Coordinates of C-alpha atoms and ligand atoms in Angstrom, one line a residue:
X689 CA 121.6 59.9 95.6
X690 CA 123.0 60.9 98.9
X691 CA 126.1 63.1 99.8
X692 CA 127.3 60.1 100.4
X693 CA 126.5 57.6 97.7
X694 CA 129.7 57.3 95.6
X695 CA 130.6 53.7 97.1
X696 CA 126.2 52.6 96.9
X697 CA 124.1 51.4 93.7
X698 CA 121.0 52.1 94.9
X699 CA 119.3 54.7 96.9
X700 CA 118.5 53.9 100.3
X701 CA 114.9 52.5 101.1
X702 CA 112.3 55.2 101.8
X703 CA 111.9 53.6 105.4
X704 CA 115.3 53.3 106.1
X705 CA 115.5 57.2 105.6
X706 CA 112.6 57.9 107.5
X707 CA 114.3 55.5 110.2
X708 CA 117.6 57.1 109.8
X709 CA 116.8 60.7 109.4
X710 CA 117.3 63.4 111.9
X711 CA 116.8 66.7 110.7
X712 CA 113.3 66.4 111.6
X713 CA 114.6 67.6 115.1
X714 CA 118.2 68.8 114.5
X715 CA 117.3 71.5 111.8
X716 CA 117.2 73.9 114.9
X717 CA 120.7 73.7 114.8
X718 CA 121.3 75.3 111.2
X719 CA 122.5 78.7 112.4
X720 CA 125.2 77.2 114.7
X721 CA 125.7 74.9 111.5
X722 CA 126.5 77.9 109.4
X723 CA 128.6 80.2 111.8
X724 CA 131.1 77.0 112.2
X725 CA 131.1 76.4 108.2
X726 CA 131.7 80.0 107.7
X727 CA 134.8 80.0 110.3
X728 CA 135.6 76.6 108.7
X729 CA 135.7 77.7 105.2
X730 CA 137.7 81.1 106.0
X731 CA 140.1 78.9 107.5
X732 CA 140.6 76.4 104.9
X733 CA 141.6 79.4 102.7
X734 CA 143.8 81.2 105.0
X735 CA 146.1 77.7 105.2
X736 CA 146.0 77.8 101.4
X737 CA 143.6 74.4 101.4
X738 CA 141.1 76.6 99.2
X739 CA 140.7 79.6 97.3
X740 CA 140.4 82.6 98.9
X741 CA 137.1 83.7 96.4
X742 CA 136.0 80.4 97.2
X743 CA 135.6 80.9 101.2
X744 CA 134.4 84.0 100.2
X745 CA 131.7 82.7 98.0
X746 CA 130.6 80.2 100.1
X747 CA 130.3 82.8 102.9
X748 CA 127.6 84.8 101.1
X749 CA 125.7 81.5 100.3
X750 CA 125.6 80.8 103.6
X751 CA 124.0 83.9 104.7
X752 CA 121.6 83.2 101.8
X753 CA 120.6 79.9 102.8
X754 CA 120.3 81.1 106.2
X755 CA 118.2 83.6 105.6
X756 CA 115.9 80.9 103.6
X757 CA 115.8 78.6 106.4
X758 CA 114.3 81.8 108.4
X759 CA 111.7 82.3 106.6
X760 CA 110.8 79.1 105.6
X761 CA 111.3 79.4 102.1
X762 CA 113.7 76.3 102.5
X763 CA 112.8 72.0 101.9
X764 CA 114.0 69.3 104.6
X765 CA 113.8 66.0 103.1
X766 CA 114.5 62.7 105.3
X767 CA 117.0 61.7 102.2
X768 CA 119.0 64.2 102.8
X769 CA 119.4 62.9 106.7
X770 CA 120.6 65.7 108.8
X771 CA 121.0 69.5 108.9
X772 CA 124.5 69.6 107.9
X773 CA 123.8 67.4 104.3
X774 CA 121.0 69.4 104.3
X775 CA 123.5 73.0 104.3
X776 CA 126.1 71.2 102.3
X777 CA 124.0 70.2 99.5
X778 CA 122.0 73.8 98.9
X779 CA 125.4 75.0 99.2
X780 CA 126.3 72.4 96.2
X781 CA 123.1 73.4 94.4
X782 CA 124.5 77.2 94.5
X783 CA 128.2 77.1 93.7
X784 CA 128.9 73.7 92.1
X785 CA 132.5 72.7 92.6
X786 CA 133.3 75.8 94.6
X787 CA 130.5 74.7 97.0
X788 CA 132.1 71.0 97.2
X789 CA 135.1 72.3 98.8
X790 CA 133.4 73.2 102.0
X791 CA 133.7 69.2 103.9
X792 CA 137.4 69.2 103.3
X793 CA 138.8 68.0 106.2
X794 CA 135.8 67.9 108.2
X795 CA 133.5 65.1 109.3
X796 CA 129.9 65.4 110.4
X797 CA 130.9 63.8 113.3
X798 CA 133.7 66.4 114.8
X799 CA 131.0 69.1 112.8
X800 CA 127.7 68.0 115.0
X801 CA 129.8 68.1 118.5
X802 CA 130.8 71.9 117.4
X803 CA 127.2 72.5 116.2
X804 CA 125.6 71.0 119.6
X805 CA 128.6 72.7 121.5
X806 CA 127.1 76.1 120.1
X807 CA 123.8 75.6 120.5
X808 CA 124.2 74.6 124.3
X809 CA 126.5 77.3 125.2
X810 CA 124.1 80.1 123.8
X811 CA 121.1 77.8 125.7
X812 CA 123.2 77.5 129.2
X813 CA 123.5 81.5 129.0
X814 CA 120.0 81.8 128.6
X815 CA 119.1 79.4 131.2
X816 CA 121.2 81.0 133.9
X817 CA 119.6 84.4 132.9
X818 CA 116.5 82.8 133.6
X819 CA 117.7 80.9 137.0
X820 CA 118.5 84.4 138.0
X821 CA 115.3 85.4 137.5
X822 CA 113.8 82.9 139.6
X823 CA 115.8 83.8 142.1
X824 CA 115.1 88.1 142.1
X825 CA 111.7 86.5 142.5
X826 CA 112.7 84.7 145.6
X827 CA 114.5 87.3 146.6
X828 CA 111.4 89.9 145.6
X829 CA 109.3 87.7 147.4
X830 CA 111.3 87.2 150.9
X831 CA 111.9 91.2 151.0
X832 CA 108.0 91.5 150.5
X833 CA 107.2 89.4 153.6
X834 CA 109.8 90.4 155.9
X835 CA 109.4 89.3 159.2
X836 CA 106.5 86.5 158.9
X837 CA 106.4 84.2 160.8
X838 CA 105.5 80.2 159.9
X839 CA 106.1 76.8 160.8
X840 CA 109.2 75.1 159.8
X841 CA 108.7 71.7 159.6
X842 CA 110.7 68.0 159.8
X843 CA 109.5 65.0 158.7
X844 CA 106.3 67.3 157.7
X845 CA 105.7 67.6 161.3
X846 CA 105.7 71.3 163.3
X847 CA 109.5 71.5 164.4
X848 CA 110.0 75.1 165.4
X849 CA 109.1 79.1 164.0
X850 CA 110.9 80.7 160.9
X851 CA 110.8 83.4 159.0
X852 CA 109.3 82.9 155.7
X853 CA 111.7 84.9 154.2
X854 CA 114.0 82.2 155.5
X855 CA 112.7 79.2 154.1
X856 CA 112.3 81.4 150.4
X857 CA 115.8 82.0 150.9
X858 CA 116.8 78.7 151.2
X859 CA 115.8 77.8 147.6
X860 CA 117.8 80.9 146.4
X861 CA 120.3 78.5 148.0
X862 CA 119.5 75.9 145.9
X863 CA 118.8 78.1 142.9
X864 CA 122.4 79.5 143.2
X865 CA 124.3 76.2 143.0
X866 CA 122.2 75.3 140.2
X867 CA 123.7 78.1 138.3
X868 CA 127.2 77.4 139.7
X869 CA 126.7 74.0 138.5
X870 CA 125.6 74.7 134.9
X871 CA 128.4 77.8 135.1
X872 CA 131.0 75.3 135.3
X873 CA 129.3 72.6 132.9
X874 CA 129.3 75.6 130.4
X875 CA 133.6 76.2 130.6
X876 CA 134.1 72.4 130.0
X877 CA 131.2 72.6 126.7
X878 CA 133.4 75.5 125.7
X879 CA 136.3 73.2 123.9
X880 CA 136.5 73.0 120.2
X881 CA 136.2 69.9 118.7
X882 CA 136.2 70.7 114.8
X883 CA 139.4 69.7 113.5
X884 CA 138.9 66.4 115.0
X885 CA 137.8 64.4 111.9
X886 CA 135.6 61.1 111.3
X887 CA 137.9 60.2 114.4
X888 CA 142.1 60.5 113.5
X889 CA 142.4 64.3 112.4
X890 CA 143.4 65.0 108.8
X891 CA 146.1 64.9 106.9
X892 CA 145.4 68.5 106.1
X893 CA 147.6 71.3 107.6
X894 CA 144.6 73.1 109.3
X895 CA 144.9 75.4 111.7
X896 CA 142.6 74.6 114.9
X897 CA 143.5 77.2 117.2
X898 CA 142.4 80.4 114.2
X899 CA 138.9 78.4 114.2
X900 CA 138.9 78.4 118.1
X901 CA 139.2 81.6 118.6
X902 CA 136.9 83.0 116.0
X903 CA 134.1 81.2 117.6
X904 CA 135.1 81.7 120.9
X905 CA 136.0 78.6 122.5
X906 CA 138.5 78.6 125.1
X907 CA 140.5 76.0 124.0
X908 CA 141.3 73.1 121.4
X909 CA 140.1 69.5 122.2
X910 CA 143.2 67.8 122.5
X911 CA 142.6 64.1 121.6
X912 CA 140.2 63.6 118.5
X913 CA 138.9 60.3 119.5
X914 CA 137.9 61.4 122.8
X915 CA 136.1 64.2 120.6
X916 CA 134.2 62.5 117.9
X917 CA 132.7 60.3 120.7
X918 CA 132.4 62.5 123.6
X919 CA 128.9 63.5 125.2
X920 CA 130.0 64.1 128.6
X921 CA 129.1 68.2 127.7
X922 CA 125.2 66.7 127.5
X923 CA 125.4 64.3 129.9
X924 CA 126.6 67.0 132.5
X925 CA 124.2 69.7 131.7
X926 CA 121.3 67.3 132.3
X927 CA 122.5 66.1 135.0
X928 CA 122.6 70.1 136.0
X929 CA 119.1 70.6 134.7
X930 CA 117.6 67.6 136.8
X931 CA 119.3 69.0 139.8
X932 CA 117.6 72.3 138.7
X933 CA 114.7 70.2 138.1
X934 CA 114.6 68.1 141.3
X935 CA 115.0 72.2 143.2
X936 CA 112.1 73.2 141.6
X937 CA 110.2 70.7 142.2
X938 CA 110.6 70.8 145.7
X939 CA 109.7 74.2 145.8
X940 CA 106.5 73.6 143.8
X941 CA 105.6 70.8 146.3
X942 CA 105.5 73.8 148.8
X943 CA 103.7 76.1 147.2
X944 CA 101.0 73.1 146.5
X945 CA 101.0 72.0 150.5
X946 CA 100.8 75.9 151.2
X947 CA 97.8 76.9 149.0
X948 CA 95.6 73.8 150.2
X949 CA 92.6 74.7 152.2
X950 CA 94.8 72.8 155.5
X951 CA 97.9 75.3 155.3
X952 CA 95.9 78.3 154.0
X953 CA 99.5 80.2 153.6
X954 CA 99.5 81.4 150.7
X955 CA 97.3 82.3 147.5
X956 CA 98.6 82.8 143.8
X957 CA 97.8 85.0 141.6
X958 CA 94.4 84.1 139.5
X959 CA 96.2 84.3 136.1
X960 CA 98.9 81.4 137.3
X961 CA 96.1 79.1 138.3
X962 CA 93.7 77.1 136.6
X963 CA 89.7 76.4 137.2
X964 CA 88.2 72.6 137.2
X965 CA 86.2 71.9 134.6
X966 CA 83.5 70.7 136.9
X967 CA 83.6 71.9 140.4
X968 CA 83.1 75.8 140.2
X969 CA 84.7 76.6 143.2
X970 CA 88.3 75.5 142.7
X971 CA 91.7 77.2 142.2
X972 CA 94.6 75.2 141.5
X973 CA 97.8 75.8 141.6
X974 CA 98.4 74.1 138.2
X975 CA 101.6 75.6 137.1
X976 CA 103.9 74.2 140.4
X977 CA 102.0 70.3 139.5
X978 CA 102.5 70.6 136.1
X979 CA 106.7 71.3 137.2
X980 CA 106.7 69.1 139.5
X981 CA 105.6 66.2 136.7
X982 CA 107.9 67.8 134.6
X983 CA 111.1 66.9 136.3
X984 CA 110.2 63.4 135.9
X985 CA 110.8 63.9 132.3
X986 CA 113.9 65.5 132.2
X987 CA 115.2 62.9 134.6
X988 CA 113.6 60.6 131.9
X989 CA 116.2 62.9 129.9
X990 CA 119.1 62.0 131.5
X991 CA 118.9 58.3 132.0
X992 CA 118.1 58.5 128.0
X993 CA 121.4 59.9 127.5
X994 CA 123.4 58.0 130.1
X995 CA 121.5 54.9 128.9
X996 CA 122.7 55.8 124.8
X997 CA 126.4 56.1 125.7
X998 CA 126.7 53.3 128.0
X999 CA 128.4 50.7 126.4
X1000 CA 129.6 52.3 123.3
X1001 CA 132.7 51.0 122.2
X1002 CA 134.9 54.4 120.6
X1003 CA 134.6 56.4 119.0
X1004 CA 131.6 57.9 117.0
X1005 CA 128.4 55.5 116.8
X1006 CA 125.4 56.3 114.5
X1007 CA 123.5 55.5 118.1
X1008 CA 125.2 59.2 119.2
X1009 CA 122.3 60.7 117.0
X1010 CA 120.0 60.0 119.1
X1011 CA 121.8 62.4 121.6
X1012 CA 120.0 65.4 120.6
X1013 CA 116.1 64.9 121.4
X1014 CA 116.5 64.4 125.3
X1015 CA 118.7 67.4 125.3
X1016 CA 116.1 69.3 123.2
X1017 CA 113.5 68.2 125.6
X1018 CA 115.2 69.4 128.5
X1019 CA 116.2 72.7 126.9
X1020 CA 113.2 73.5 125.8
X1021 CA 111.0 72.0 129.3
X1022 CA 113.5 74.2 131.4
X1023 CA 113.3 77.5 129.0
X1024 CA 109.1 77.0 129.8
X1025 CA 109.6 76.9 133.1
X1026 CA 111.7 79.5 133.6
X1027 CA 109.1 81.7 131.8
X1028 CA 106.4 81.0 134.0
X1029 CA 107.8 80.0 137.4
X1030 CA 109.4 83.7 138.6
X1031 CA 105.9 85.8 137.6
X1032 CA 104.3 82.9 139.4
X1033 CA 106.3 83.8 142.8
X1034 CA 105.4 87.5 141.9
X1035 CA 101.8 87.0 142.3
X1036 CA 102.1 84.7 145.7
X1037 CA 100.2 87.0 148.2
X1038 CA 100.5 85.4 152.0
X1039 CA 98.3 84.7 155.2
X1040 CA 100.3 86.2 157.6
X1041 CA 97.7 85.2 160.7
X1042 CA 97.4 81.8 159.6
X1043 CA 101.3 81.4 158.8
X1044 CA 101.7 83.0 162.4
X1045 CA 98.7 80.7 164.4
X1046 CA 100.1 77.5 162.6
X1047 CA 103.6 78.5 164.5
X1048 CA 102.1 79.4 167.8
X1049 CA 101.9 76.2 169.3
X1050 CA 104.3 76.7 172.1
X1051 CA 105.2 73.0 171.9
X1052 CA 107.5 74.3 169.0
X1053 CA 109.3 76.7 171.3
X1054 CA 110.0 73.5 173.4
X1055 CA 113.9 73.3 172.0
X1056 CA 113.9 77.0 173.7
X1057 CA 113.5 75.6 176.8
X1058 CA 115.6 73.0 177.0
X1059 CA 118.5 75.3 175.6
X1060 CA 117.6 77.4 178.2
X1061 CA 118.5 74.9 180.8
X1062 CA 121.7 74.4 179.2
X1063 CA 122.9 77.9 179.2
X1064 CA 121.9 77.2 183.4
X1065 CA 124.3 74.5 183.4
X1066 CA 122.4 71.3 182.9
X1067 CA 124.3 69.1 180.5
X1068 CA 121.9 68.9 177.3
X1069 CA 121.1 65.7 177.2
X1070 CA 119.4 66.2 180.4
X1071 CA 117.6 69.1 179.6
X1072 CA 116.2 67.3 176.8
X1073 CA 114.6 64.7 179.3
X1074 CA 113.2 67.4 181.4
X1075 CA 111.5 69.1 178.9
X1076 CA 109.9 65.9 177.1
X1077 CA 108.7 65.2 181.1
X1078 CA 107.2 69.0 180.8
X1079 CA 105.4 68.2 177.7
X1080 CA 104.3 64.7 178.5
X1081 CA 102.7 66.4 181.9
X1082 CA 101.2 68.7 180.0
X1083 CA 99.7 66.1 177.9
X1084 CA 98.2 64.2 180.0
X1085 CA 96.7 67.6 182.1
X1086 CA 95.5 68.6 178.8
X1087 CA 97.1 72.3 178.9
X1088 CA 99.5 74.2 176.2
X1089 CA 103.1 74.6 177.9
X1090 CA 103.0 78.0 178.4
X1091 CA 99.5 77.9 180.3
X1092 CA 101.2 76.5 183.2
X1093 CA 102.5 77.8 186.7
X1094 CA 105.9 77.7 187.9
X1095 CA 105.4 75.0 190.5
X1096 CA 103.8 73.2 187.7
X1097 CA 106.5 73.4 185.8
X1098 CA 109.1 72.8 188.3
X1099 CA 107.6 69.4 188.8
X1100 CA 109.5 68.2 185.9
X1101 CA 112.0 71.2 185.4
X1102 CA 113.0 71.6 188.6
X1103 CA 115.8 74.2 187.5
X1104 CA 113.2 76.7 185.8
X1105 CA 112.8 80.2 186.9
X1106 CA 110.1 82.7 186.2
X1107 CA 111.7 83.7 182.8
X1108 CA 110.9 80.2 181.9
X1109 CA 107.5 81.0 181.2
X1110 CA 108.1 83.5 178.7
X1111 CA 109.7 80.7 176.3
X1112 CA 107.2 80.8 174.1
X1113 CA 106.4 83.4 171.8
X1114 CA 107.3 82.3 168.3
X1115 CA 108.1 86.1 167.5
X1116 CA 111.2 85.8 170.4
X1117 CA 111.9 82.7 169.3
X1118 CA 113.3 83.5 165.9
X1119 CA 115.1 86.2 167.9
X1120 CA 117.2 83.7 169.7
X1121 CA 118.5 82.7 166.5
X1122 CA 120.8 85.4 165.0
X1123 CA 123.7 83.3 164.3
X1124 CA 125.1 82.7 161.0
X1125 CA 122.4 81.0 158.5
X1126 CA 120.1 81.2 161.2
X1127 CA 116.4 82.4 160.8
X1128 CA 117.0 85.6 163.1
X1129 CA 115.9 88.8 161.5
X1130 CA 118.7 90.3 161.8
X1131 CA 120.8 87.8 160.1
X1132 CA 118.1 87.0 157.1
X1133 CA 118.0 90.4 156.6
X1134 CA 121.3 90.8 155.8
X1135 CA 121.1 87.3 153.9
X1136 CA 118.3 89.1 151.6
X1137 CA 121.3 92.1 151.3
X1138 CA 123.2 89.9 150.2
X1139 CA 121.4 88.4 147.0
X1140 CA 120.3 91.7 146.6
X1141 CA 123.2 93.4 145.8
X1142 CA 124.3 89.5 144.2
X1143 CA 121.8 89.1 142.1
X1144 CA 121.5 93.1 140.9
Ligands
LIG2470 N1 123.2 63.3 112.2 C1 124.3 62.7 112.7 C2 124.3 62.8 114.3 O1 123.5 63.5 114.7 C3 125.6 63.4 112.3 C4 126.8 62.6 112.3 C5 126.7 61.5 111.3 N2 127.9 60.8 111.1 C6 128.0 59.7 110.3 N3 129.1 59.3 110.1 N4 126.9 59.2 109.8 O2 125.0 62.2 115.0

C-alpha cells in the first residue's frame, strides 16, 4: 500500500502507477531531497515538534540512504511514485515510528518546489561557469586573430570591412547577457518555499526563516499558495536557456557559412568534426548543426512548460509533475553544449587572405565616400545619391571604384578631390571607425581588455 493509502481499499492498478509515476526521472533529485529533510527534521526538533534523538536519527539514515542511492545499492519502484515516497519510506523501513515523524508539517508539494529550487540553483551556477567559458574562448579566439580583416555582412549581403575580432566579440555580447539573465533568474529561484504546506501552511509552529538560512536561501516565500503552485523559477530559466540557445545557434550558423568551401574562413579542428560515411573527402562541422538543431528542442522545452501551467486553476495540480522533464532536458542539452562548444572555438584556425579578399571589394568602402563628402559639407542625403551615381557608372563601364580617374569620378562626385581615391583600402577603412563599439582597432582592442580582465 502506498504512503498514502490510509483512506484506499485497494492498491492502485499496475498501469495507473506506471502512468502516475515519476521517479523514473526525478530520482536525480534525491540528494537535494535529503539536504532539505535533514534541515527539515533538525528544525522540527529545535521548535520542540519532535525529539531531538529523533532528528538526530533520522539524520544518520539519511546519509545512509544517500550513500545507497550512490552506489546503486538502492530499488525505485513506480508504486512508490516519486523520489520523496521513495526517501520517506526507506527512512520508515529503518526507524519505524521515529522515521514517520519526518512529513510532519510538510507536503510533497511545498517539498518538490524546494527540491527543484536546489537542484536549479547548483545547475544555474554551473551553467554560468560554463557560459564563461564560452566566452574566454571568444575572447581567446578574438585576441588570436587580432587585426583580421572580413566581410561584415546585412541581409547576407557584403556591407562593409570588420575586424573579426569584432564580430567574435559581439557574441561575447550576447554571451554576457545570457549570464546576466540567468544571474538574475537564479536570486528570484533563491526563495524558500518549504513551510508552505499542501497549499495553507500548518498549524504547526515551525520556524521557516532557521530552515532558510541553513540552506541558503535568501528569503522566505511569503504567500504559500503562490508557492505550492508557482513555476515561474522554470519558466524563467528556459526562457534564459532558449535565449542562450537561440545565441548559440546563431553563432553556429556562422561558423557553418564560414567553413563552407564559398566562405573558406575558417577551418575547425579535426577532432570537433565529423567524416561522411560515404563521400571520403568531407569535413563537417557537425558539432555547430547538431546545436543549432538543438535549440529547437529546448524551445520545444519552454512552450512545454508554458503550455503545462497555462490554465491551471491554484494552486498545486498533479499536471505540475510533468514540470520536471523539459527542465531536465534543457539542463542537461545546455550542460552538453557547454562542454563541447568553447574547445570547439579553441581549435577554429582562420584564412586570413581569404577573410581579407572577400572584404576587398571597394564597393564596401563606398559608405567611406559618401561620409567623406559629408565631412566636405554636402548634406548626407546627397552624398548618398552621388556615390550610388559613382557606382552605377562604374557598373555599367565595367571597372571597380577605385580603378577610376579623378575626372571620372568627378562626373558624378563632382566634389571629390584626389584623397578621394584612396577610400578604399579595407585596412583604412576599419581605421575610420574608432568610436565607441566601433570595429576600429583601437577601440576592439581595448573591448578584448575589457573581457579580459572581466572574464579573468
Ligand atoms: N511527484 C510530484 C510532483 O512532481 C510530487 C508532488 C505530489 N503531490 C501530490 N499531492 N500528489 O509534482
Amino acid at each position: 500500500m502506498a504512503l498514502w493509502g490510509g483512506r484506499f481499499a485497494e492498491d492502485a492498478n499496475k498501469d495507473v502507477a506506471l502512468f502516475t509515476e515519476s521517479v523514473s526521472y526525478d530520482k536525480r533529485l534525491y540528494k537535494y531531497d535529503i539536504k532539505g529533510s535533514k534541515v527539515h527534521s533538525a528544525m522540527l526538533a529545535s521548535c520542540g515538534i519532535i525529539p531531538e534523538s529523533t532528528a538526530k536519527k533520522i539524520a544518520v539514515e539519511l546519509d545512509r540512504i544517500e550513500k545507497r542511492i550512490d552506489s546503486g545499492d538502492f530499488t525505485f519502484t513506480a508504486e512508490l511514485e516519486d523520489i520523496h515516497m521513495h526517501i520517506e519510506s526507506a527512512l520508515i523501513d529503518a526507524l519505524g515510528d521515529e522515521g514517520a515523524r519526518v512529513h510532519t508539517a510538510r507536503s510533497r508539494n511545498d517539498q518538490v518546489n524546494l527540491d527543484v529550487r536546489l537542484y536549479l540553483r547548483d545547475e544555474i551556477t554551473s551553467i554560468i561557469d560554463g557560459i564563461n567559458d564560452l566566452m574566454r574562448a571568444l575572447v581567446d579566439a578574438a585576441d588570436r586573430h587580432f587585426g583580421i580583416i572580413l566581410p561584415g555582412f546585412t541581409h547576407l549581403q557584403h556591407a562593409q570591412p570588420v575586424l573579426f575580432s569584432h564580430h567574435l566579440l559581439a557574441y561575447v555580447e550576447m554571451f554576457a547577457r545570457d549570464a546576466e539573465r540567468l544571474t538574475d533568474c537564479r536570486k528570484r529561484m533563491n526563495m524558500l518555499p518549504l513551510g508552505a504546506g499542501a497549499l495553507a501552511g500548518t498549524t504547526l509552529p515551525v520556524n521557516r526563516e532557521y530552515v532558510c538560512e541553513k540552506l541558503g536561501f535568501d528569503y522566505v516565500s511569503r504567500n504559500s499558495m503562490d508557492t505550492v503552485a508557482d513555476r515561474d523559477f522554470m519558466c524563467e530559466l528556459l526562457g534564459g536557456l532558449s535565449i542562450f540557445c537561440m545565441h548559440v545557434s546563431r553563432i553556429s550558423e556562422d561558423i557553418i557559412l564560414w567553413s563552407s568551401q564559398e566562405f573558406g574562413f575558417i577551418e575547425l579542428g579535426d577532432a570537433f568534426c565529423t567524416g561522411s560515411s560515404l563521400m571520403p573527402q568531407k569535413k563537417n562541422p557537425d558539432i555547430a548543426e547538431i546545436a543549432r538543431g538543438k535549440t529547437g528542442r529546448v524551445y520545444g522545452d519552454l512552450v512545454a512548460m508554458l503550455t503545462l501551467c497555462k490554465g491551471l486553476p491554484l494552486t498545486y495540480n498533479r499536471d505540475l509533475q510533468e514540470d520536471k522533464e523539459p527542465v531536465f532536458d534543457a539542463v542537461d542539452t545546455v550542460r552538453m553544449l557547454l562542454k563541447v562548444f568553447p574547445p570547439m572555438i579553441a581549435t577554429m584556425s582562420v584564412n586570413r587572405d581569404n577573410m581579407l579578399a572577400s572584404a576587398s571589394d571597394p564597393a564596401l568602402m563606398a559608405t567611406d565616400v559618401a561620409e567623406k563628402l559629408v565631412e566636405l559639407g554636402v548634406p548626407f542625403r546627397h552624398a548618398h545619391h552621388r556615390v550610388g551615381a559613382f557606382v552605377k557608372w562604374c557598373r555599367e563601364h565595367n571597372c571597380e571604384l577605385n580603378a577610376v580617374t579623378l575626372e571620372e569620378m568627378q562626373e558624378t562626385i563632382p566634389e571629390a578631390t584626389e584623397e578621394f581615391l584612396n577610400l578604399f583600402s579595407p585596412e583604412d577603412s576599419v581605421k575610420r571607425r574608432e568610436i565607441t563599439g566601433a570595429t576600429g582597432p583601437k577601440n576592439v582592442s581595448m573591448q578584448i581588455d575589457f573581457w579580459k580582465k572581466k572574464l579573468s
